[in-house]
PDB file of C-alpha atoms in Angstrom:
ATOM      1  CA  MET A 214    -128.660 266.720-156.137  1.00 55.00           C
ATOM      2  CA  THR A 215    -127.632 269.521-153.896  1.00 45.00           C
ATOM      3  CA  VAL A 216    -128.835 269.555-150.230  1.00 45.00           C
ATOM      4  CA  ASP A 217    -128.202 271.372-147.080  1.00 44.00           C
ATOM      5  CA  PRO A 218    -127.882 269.446-143.819  1.00 39.00           C
ATOM      6  CA  ALA A 219    -129.903 270.640-140.792  1.00 39.00           C
ATOM      7  CA  ASP A 220    -128.080 273.220-138.972  1.00 39.00           C
ATOM      8  CA  ASP A 221    -129.390 272.449-135.579  1.00 40.00           C
ATOM      9  CA  ASP A 222    -127.461 269.592-133.805  1.00 39.00           C
ATOM     10  CA  THR A 223    -130.055 269.396-130.925  1.00 35.00           C
ATOM     11  CA  LEU A 224    -132.566 267.860-133.518  1.00 41.00           C
ATOM     12  CA  PHE A 225    -130.413 264.784-133.759  1.00 39.00           C
ATOM     13  CA  ASP A 226    -131.342 263.506-130.265  1.00 42.00           C
ATOM     14  CA  PRO A 227    -131.549 259.579-130.441  1.00 40.00           C
ATOM     15  CA  ASN A 228    -134.317 259.723-127.978  1.00 40.00           C
ATOM     16  CA  ALA A 229    -136.428 262.361-129.635  1.00 39.00           C
ATOM     17  CA  LEU A 230    -140.028 261.442-130.099  1.00 37.00           C
ATOM     18  CA  GLU A 231    -139.681 257.737-130.620  1.00 42.00           C
ATOM     19  CA  GLY A 232    -143.024 256.190-131.451  1.00 42.00           C
ATOM     20  CA  PHE A 233    -144.695 259.176-132.529  1.00 39.00           C
ATOM     21  CA  ALA A 234    -144.158 259.091-136.243  1.00 40.00           C
ATOM     22  CA  ASP A 235    -147.652 258.725-137.327  1.00 45.00           C
ATOM     23  CA  HIS A 236    -148.352 262.232-135.871  1.00 46.00           C
ATOM     24  CA  PHE A 237    -146.094 264.181-138.084  1.00 49.00           C
ATOM     25  CA  ARG A 238    -146.728 265.279-141.495  1.00 55.00           C
ATOM     26  CA  ARG A 239    -144.181 266.233-144.364  1.00 53.00           C
ATOM     27  CA  ASP A 240    -143.268 269.858-144.683  1.00 60.00           C
ATOM     28  CA  ASP A 241    -145.282 271.234-147.695  1.00 65.00           C
ATOM     29  CA  GLY A 242    -142.332 273.405-148.534  1.00 76.00           C
ATOM     30  CA  ARG A 243    -140.105 270.695-149.349  1.00 88.00           C
ATOM     31  CA  ALA A 244    -139.376 270.166-153.025  1.00 91.00           C
ATOM     32  CA  PRO A 245    -141.344 267.257-154.833  1.00 94.00           C
ATOM     33  CA  CYS A 246    -140.117 263.847-154.694  1.00 97.00           C
ATOM     34  CA  GLN A 247    -137.506 262.908-157.391  1.00 98.00           C
ATOM     35  CA  LEU A 248    -136.164 259.757-158.973  1.00 98.00           C
ATOM     36  CA  TYR A 249    -132.701 258.209-157.899  1.00 98.00           C
ATOM     37  CA  LEU A 250    -131.798 255.327-160.048  1.00 98.00           C
ATOM     38  CA  ILE A 251    -129.399 252.634-158.884  1.00 98.00           C
ATOM     39  CA  SER A 252    -127.630 250.280-161.475  1.00 98.00           C
ATOM     40  CA  PRO A 253    -128.020 246.738-161.848  1.00 97.00           C
ATOM     41  CA  LEU A 254    -124.970 244.640-160.891  1.00 95.00           C
ATOM     42  CA  ASP A 255    -124.241 244.131-164.731  1.00 96.00           C
ATOM     43  CA  VAL A 256    -123.485 247.456-166.387  1.00 97.00           C
ATOM     44  CA  GLY A 257    -121.533 246.103-169.271  1.00 96.00           C
ATOM     45  CA  GLY A 258    -122.853 245.307-172.789  1.00 96.00           C
ATOM     46  CA  SER A 259    -125.715 247.599-173.942  1.00 97.00           C
ATOM     47  CA  PHE A 260    -126.412 249.104-170.449  1.00 98.00           C
ATOM     48  CA  PRO A 261    -124.922 252.506-171.306  1.00 98.00           C
ATOM     49  CA  GLU A 262    -127.475 252.805-174.090  1.00 98.00           C
ATOM     50  CA  ARG A 263    -130.222 251.716-171.569  1.00 98.00           C
ATOM     51  CA  LEU A 264    -129.081 254.378-169.178  1.00 98.00           C
ATOM     52  CA  ALA A 265    -129.204 257.008-171.781  1.00 98.00           C
ATOM     53  CA  ARG A 266    -132.768 255.958-172.703  1.00 98.00           C
ATOM     54  CA  ALA A 267    -133.826 256.063-169.047  1.00 98.00           C
ATOM     55  CA  LEU A 268    -132.283 259.612-168.370  1.00 98.00           C
ATOM     56  CA  ASP A 269    -133.840 260.867-171.450  1.00 98.00           C
ATOM     57  CA  ALA A 270    -137.359 259.838-170.540  1.00 98.00           C
ATOM     58  CA  GLY A 271    -137.807 261.931-167.431  1.00 98.00           C
ATOM     59  CA  PRO A 272    -136.241 263.903-164.733  1.00 98.00           C
ATOM     60  CA  VAL A 273    -133.632 261.833-162.744  1.00 98.00           C
ATOM     61  CA  ALA A 274    -131.808 263.511-159.748  1.00 98.00           C
ATOM     62  CA  ALA A 275    -128.995 260.901-159.322  1.00 98.00           C
ATOM     63  CA  PHE A 276    -127.581 257.565-160.512  1.00 98.00           C
ATOM     64  CA  GLN A 277    -125.890 255.273-158.249  1.00 98.00           C
ATOM     65  CA  PHE A 278    -123.016 253.108-159.665  1.00 98.00           C
ATOM     66  CA  ARG A 279    -123.259 249.684-157.822  1.00 97.00           C
ATOM     67  CA  VAL A 280    -121.005 246.869-158.951  1.00 94.00           C
ATOM     68  CA  LYS A 281    -119.863 243.990-156.872  1.00 89.00           C
ATOM     69  CA  GLY A 282    -116.812 241.664-157.323  1.00 84.00           C
ATOM     70  CA  SER A 283    -114.860 243.885-159.609  1.00 87.00           C
ATOM     71  CA  ASP A 284    -111.404 245.221-158.819  1.00 93.00           C
ATOM     72  CA  GLN A 285    -111.097 249.050-158.893  1.00 94.00           C
ATOM     73  CA  HIS A 286    -109.518 249.280-162.264  1.00 95.00           C
ATOM     74  CA  GLN A 287    -112.347 247.167-163.785  1.00 96.00           C
ATOM     75  CA  ALA A 288    -114.934 249.149-161.947  1.00 97.00           C
ATOM     76  CA  ALA A 289    -113.398 252.445-163.287  1.00 97.00           C
ATOM     77  CA  ARG A 290    -113.476 251.145-166.868  1.00 97.00           C
ATOM     78  CA  LEU A 291    -117.223 250.198-166.507  1.00 98.00           C
ATOM     79  CA  ALA A 292    -117.990 253.605-164.725  1.00 98.00           C
ATOM     80  CA  GLU A 293    -116.443 255.830-167.328  1.00 98.00           C
ATOM     81  CA  PRO A 294    -119.195 255.745-170.060  1.00 98.00           C
ATOM     82  CA  LEU A 295    -121.999 255.764-167.575  1.00 98.00           C
ATOM     83  CA  GLN A 296    -120.438 258.771-165.744  1.00 98.00           C
ATOM     84  CA  ALA A 297    -120.193 260.642-169.119  1.00 98.00           C
ATOM     85  CA  ILE A 298    -123.777 259.891-169.752  1.00 98.00           C
ATOM     86  CA  CYS A 299    -124.854 261.302-166.445  1.00 98.00           C
ATOM     87  CA  ALA A 300    -122.619 264.390-166.768  1.00 98.00           C
ATOM     88  CA  GLU A 301    -124.159 265.221-170.024  1.00 98.00           C
ATOM     89  CA  ARG A 302    -127.697 265.244-168.496  1.00 98.00           C
ATOM     90  CA  GLU A 303    -126.621 266.988-165.323  1.00 98.00           C
ATOM     91  CA  VAL A 304    -127.483 263.794-163.219  1.00 98.00           C
ATOM     92  CA  ALA A 305    -125.505 263.354-159.973  1.00 98.00           C
ATOM     93  CA  PHE A 306    -123.028 260.271-160.343  1.00 98.00           C
ATOM     94  CA  ILE A 307    -122.876 258.465-156.928  1.00 98.00           C
ATOM     95  CA  VAL A 308    -120.608 255.600-156.288  1.00 98.00           C
ATOM     96  CA  ASN A 309    -121.872 252.843-153.974  1.00 97.00           C
ATOM     97  CA  ASP A 310    -119.777 251.770-150.910  1.00 94.00           C
ATOM     98  CA  SER A 311    -116.272 252.846-152.111  1.00 96.00           C
ATOM     99  CA  VAL A 312    -114.911 256.252-151.050  1.00 97.00           C
ATOM    100  CA  SER A 313    -111.632 255.487-152.898  1.00 97.00           C
ATOM    101  CA  LEU A 314    -113.339 254.632-156.180  1.00 97.00           C
ATOM    102  CA  ALA A 315    -115.487 257.874-155.749  1.00 98.00           C
ATOM    103  CA  LYS A 316    -112.295 259.780-155.325  1.00 98.00           C
ATOM    104  CA  ARG A 317    -110.638 258.078-158.314  1.00 98.00           C
ATOM    105  CA  LEU A 318    -113.693 258.951-160.605  1.00 98.00           C
ATOM    106  CA  GLY A 319    -114.174 262.389-159.406  1.00 98.00           C
ATOM    107  CA  ALA A 320    -117.705 261.262-158.726  1.00 98.00           C
ATOM    108  CA  ASP A 321    -120.441 263.571-157.353  1.00 98.00           C
ATOM    109  CA  GLY A 322    -120.564 261.563-154.147  1.00 98.00           C
ATOM    110  CA  VAL A 323    -120.649 258.190-152.426  1.00 98.00           C
ATOM    111  CA  HIS A 324    -123.395 256.185-150.787  1.00 98.00           C
ATOM    112  CA  LEU A 325    -122.183 254.462-147.446  1.00 98.00           C
ATOM    113  CA  GLY A 326    -123.743 251.324-146.039  1.00 95.00           C
ATOM    114  CA  GLN A 327    -123.418 250.871-142.308  1.00 94.00           C
ATOM    115  CA  GLY A 328    -120.109 249.017-142.795  1.00 90.00           C
ATOM    116  CA  ASP A 329    -118.614 251.295-145.347  1.00 90.00           C
ATOM    117  CA  GLY A 330    -117.048 253.966-143.265  1.00 91.00           C
ATOM    118  CA  ASP A 331    -117.854 257.102-141.402  1.00 95.00           C
ATOM    119  CA  PRO A 332    -119.377 260.216-143.377  1.00 97.00           C
ATOM    120  CA  ARG A 333    -116.875 262.440-141.562  1.00 97.00           C
ATOM    121  CA  GLU A 334    -113.975 260.454-143.096  1.00 97.00           C
ATOM    122  CA  ALA A 335    -115.650 260.343-146.590  1.00 98.00           C
ATOM    123  CA  ARG A 336    -116.006 264.163-146.448  1.00 98.00           C
ATOM    124  CA  SER A 337    -112.475 264.643-145.436  1.00 98.00           C
ATOM    125  CA  ILE A 338    -111.467 262.643-148.660  1.00 98.00           C
ATOM    126  CA  LEU A 339    -114.073 263.868-151.036  1.00 98.00           C
ATOM    127  CA  GLY A 340    -114.383 267.387-150.156  1.00 97.00           C
ATOM    128  CA  PRO A 341    -117.191 269.780-149.173  1.00 97.00           C
ATOM    129  CA  ALA A 342    -119.118 269.455-152.385  1.00 97.00           C
ATOM    130  CA  ALA A 343    -119.563 265.780-152.393  1.00 98.00           C
ATOM    131  CA  GLN A 344    -122.925 264.193-151.768  1.00 98.00           C
ATOM    132  CA  ILE A 345    -122.713 261.695-148.940  1.00 98.00           C
ATOM    133  CA  GLY A 346    -125.580 259.247-148.355  1.00 98.00           C
ATOM    134  CA  VAL A 347    -126.002 256.758-145.689  1.00 98.00           C
ATOM    135  CA  THR A 348    -128.036 253.576-145.348  1.00 97.00           C
ATOM    136  CA  CYS A 349    -130.137 253.576-142.121  1.00 98.00           C
ATOM    137  CA  HIS A 350    -132.470 250.587-142.711  1.00 96.00           C
ATOM    138  CA  ASP A 351    -135.448 250.998-140.341  1.00 96.00           C
ATOM    139  CA  SER A 352    -133.619 253.013-137.610  1.00 97.00           C
ATOM    140  CA  ARG A 353    -134.153 256.508-136.560  1.00 97.00           C
ATOM    141  CA  HIS A 354    -131.182 256.271-134.296  1.00 97.00           C
ATOM    142  CA  LEU A 355    -128.942 255.479-137.282  1.00 97.00           C
ATOM    143  CA  ALA A 356    -130.473 258.292-139.431  1.00 98.00           C
ATOM    144  CA  MET A 357    -129.931 260.931-136.734  1.00 98.00           C
ATOM    145  CA  GLU A 358    -126.321 259.834-136.271  1.00 97.00           C
ATOM    146  CA  ALA A 359    -125.802 260.115-139.967  1.00 98.00           C
ATOM    147  CA  GLY A 360    -127.240 263.710-139.950  1.00 97.00           C
ATOM    148  CA  GLU A 361    -125.056 264.604-137.082  1.00 97.00           C
ATOM    149  CA  ALA A 362    -121.974 263.148-138.896  1.00 97.00           C
ATOM    150  CA  GLY A 363    -122.645 265.420-141.993  1.00 97.00           C
ATOM    151  CA  ALA A 364    -124.541 263.201-144.289  1.00 98.00           C
ATOM    152  CA  ASP A 365    -126.296 264.950-147.112  1.00 98.00           C
ATOM    153  CA  TYR A 366    -129.267 262.402-147.195  1.00 98.00           C
ATOM    154  CA  VAL A 367    -130.175 259.344-145.365  1.00 98.00           C
ATOM    155  CA  ALA A 368    -131.806 256.200-146.812  1.00 98.00           C
ATOM    156  CA  PHE A 369    -134.416 253.977-145.281  1.00 98.00           C
ATOM    157  CA  GLY A 370    -135.489 250.544-146.494  1.00 96.00           C
ATOM    158  CA  SER A 371    -136.179 247.901-147.786  1.00 95.00           C
ATOM    159  CA  PHE A 372    -139.935 248.940-148.013  1.00 96.00           C
ATOM    160  CA  PHE A 373    -140.837 246.010-150.236  1.00 95.00           C
ATOM    161  CA  PRO A 374    -139.446 242.786-151.005  1.00 89.00           C
ATOM    162  CA  THR A 375    -136.494 242.894-153.496  1.00 78.00           C
ATOM    163  CA  THR A 376    -134.199 240.524-155.216  1.00 72.00           C
ATOM    164  CA  THR A 377    -131.358 243.315-155.434  1.00 66.00           C
ATOM    165  CA  LYS A 378    -130.104 242.352-151.964  1.00 61.00           C
ATOM    166  CA  GLU A 379    -130.915 240.413-148.878  1.00 64.00           C
ATOM    167  CA  VAL A 380    -133.661 242.065-146.934  1.00 60.00           C
ATOM    168  CA  ARG A 381    -133.181 242.218-143.215  1.00 72.00           C
ATOM    169  CA  HIS A 382    -135.031 245.502-142.394  1.00 63.00           C
ATOM    170  CA  ARG A 383    -138.568 246.476-143.176  1.00 83.00           C
ATOM    171  CA  PRO A 384    -139.526 249.988-142.139  1.00 95.00           C
ATOM    172  CA  ASP A 385    -143.032 251.397-142.117  1.00 95.00           C
ATOM    173  CA  PRO A 386    -143.597 254.358-144.362  1.00 96.00           C
ATOM    174  CA  SER A 387    -144.383 256.385-141.341  1.00 96.00           C
ATOM    175  CA  ILE A 388    -140.683 256.860-140.673  1.00 97.00           C
ATOM    176  CA  LEU A 389    -140.657 258.897-143.655  1.00 97.00           C
ATOM    177  CA  ASN A 390    -143.471 261.022-142.200  1.00 95.00           C
ATOM    178  CA  TRP A 391    -141.547 261.540-138.987  1.00 96.00           C
ATOM    179  CA  TRP A 392    -138.299 262.207-140.593  1.00 97.00           C
ATOM    180  CA  SER A 393    -139.520 264.890-143.247  1.00 95.00           C
ATOM    181  CA  ALA A 394    -141.423 266.577-140.583  1.00 95.00           C
ATOM    182  CA  LEU A 395    -138.659 267.117-138.187  1.00 95.00           C
ATOM    183  CA  PHE A 396    -135.497 267.467-140.366  1.00 96.00           C
ATOM    184  CA  GLU A 397    -134.422 269.279-143.260  1.00 95.00           C
ATOM    185  CA  LEU A 398    -132.013 266.649-144.515  1.00 97.00           C
ATOM    186  CA  PRO A 399    -133.579 264.756-147.443  1.00 97.00           C
ATOM    187  CA  CYS A 400    -134.603 260.974-146.942  1.00 98.00           C
ATOM    188  CA  VAL A 401    -134.609 258.269-149.597  1.00 98.00           C
ATOM    189  CA  ALA A 402    -136.822 255.532-149.809  1.00 98.00           C
ATOM    190  CA  ILE A 403    -135.469 252.161-151.286  1.00 97.00           C
ATOM    191  CA  GLY A 404    -136.219 248.484-151.679  1.00 96.00           C
ATOM    192  CA  GLY A 405    -138.442 246.870-154.284  1.00 96.00           C
ATOM    193  CA  ILE A 406    -140.064 250.190-155.391  1.00 98.00           C
ATOM    194  CA  THR A 407    -142.196 250.159-158.515  1.00 97.00           C
ATOM    195  CA  PRO A 408    -144.717 252.626-160.044  1.00 97.00           C
ATOM    196  CA  GLU A 409    -147.437 250.416-158.702  1.00 97.00           C
ATOM    197  CA  ASN A 410    -146.356 250.660-155.054  1.00 97.00           C
ATOM    198  CA  ALA A 411    -144.669 253.988-154.894  1.00 98.00           C
ATOM    199  CA  PRO A 412    -147.692 256.218-154.131  1.00 97.00           C
ATOM    200  CA  PRO A 413    -147.660 255.438-150.341  1.00 97.00           C
ATOM    201  CA  LEU A 414    -144.037 256.347-149.998  1.00 98.00           C
ATOM    202  CA  ILE A 415    -144.488 259.684-151.880  1.00 97.00           C
ATOM    203  CA  ALA A 416    -147.298 260.615-149.743  1.00 96.00           C
ATOM    204  CA  ALA A 417    -145.446 259.695-146.621  1.00 96.00           C
ATOM    205  CA  GLY A 418    -142.657 262.074-147.345  1.00 96.00           C
ATOM    206  CA  ALA A 419    -139.885 260.576-149.431  1.00 98.00           C
ATOM    207  CA  ASP A 420    -137.578 263.106-151.040  1.00 98.00           C
ATOM    208  CA  PHE A 421    -136.336 260.571-153.373  1.00 98.00           C
ATOM    209  CA  LEU A 422    -137.244 257.093-154.597  1.00 98.00           C
ATOM    210  CA  ALA A 423    -134.232 254.874-155.046  1.00 98.00           C
ATOM    211  CA  VAL A 424    -135.180 252.389-157.721  1.00 98.00           C
ATOM    212  CA  CYS A 425    -133.230 249.353-159.273  1.00 98.00           C
ATOM    213  CA  GLY A 426    -135.348 246.472-160.594  1.00 97.00           C
ATOM    214  CA  GLY A 427    -138.429 248.679-160.999  1.00 97.00           C
ATOM    215  CA  VAL A 428    -136.760 250.346-163.961  1.00 98.00           C
ATOM    216  CA  TRP A 429    -134.124 247.921-165.036  1.00 98.00           C
ATOM    217  CA  SER A 430    -136.394 244.724-165.104  1.00 97.00           C
ATOM    218  CA  GLY A 431    -138.385 245.876-168.188  1.00 97.00           C
ATOM    219  CA  ASP A 432    -138.720 248.985-170.419  1.00 98.00           C
ATOM    220  CA  GLU A 433    -136.511 251.439-168.716  1.00 98.00           C
ATOM    221  CA  ALA A 434    -137.968 254.387-170.533  1.00 98.00           C
ATOM    222  CA  ALA A 435    -141.516 253.527-169.764  1.00 98.00           C
ATOM    223  CA  ALA A 436    -140.732 252.892-166.170  1.00 98.00           C
ATOM    224  CA  VAL A 437    -139.168 256.225-165.726  1.00 98.00           C
ATOM    225  CA  ARG A 438    -142.122 257.807-167.433  1.00 98.00           C
ATOM    226  CA  ALA A 439    -144.444 256.167-165.126  1.00 98.00           C
ATOM    227  CA  PHE A 440    -142.437 257.261-162.055  1.00 98.00           C
ATOM    228  CA  THR A 441    -142.367 260.858-163.465  1.00 98.00           C
ATOM    229  CA  LYS A 442    -146.178 260.822-163.809  1.00 97.00           C
ATOM    230  CA  LEU A 443    -146.586 259.664-160.321  1.00 96.00           C
ATOM    231  CA  MET A 444    -144.221 262.441-158.893  1.00 95.00           C
ATOM    232  CA  GLU A 445    -145.670 265.297-161.070  1.00 92.00           C
ATOM    233  CA  GLY A 446    -149.222 264.186-160.020  1.00 76.00           C
TER     234      GLY A 446
END
């Protein structure tokens, strides 16, 4: 998942065009929307086989390794087979929250929540090739700050109810219209996304759909095929 940040820092004015999201349209020159898988919290047992089936079922841009409550040694052991599966299929392997774990694994990048550190510091640790994403909830201001700090993508959500994590922010899809019309930096839609409710997010301008339960709660291969059909349609 290789992306180029917007070059014009003046675009990241926190007061720019607030409230006018509905008037913007996604740049037709942008690449089609892509799938970004997020791991369930339990990635042991048969999960490596499930991941392989999912990645073989259709195009996937990135896979985010997201585990909680494990020390770094245990997390590294769990990550090893999953990272190899992604590497074999040229899928970016992104670590959730932990810059130190991403560094240890030689991961393709890291995804930072608002309390997980500054993108500039992550860049200094992980290097210029790392893909750095930032959770921005429903905030245009946070997204513009992330872009100014050198993030490679910004993530908005949760767009729908989800059991993956506590939902405190519910953006309207129009934030995707606004972002994709003004900024080159890719935006990721996240939160309770399924093949059934994804079309408005794709139409609004999401560059990536970040999906967890919508794939892993059932037949992962069938779910990836359904998302692929939507994105290619």
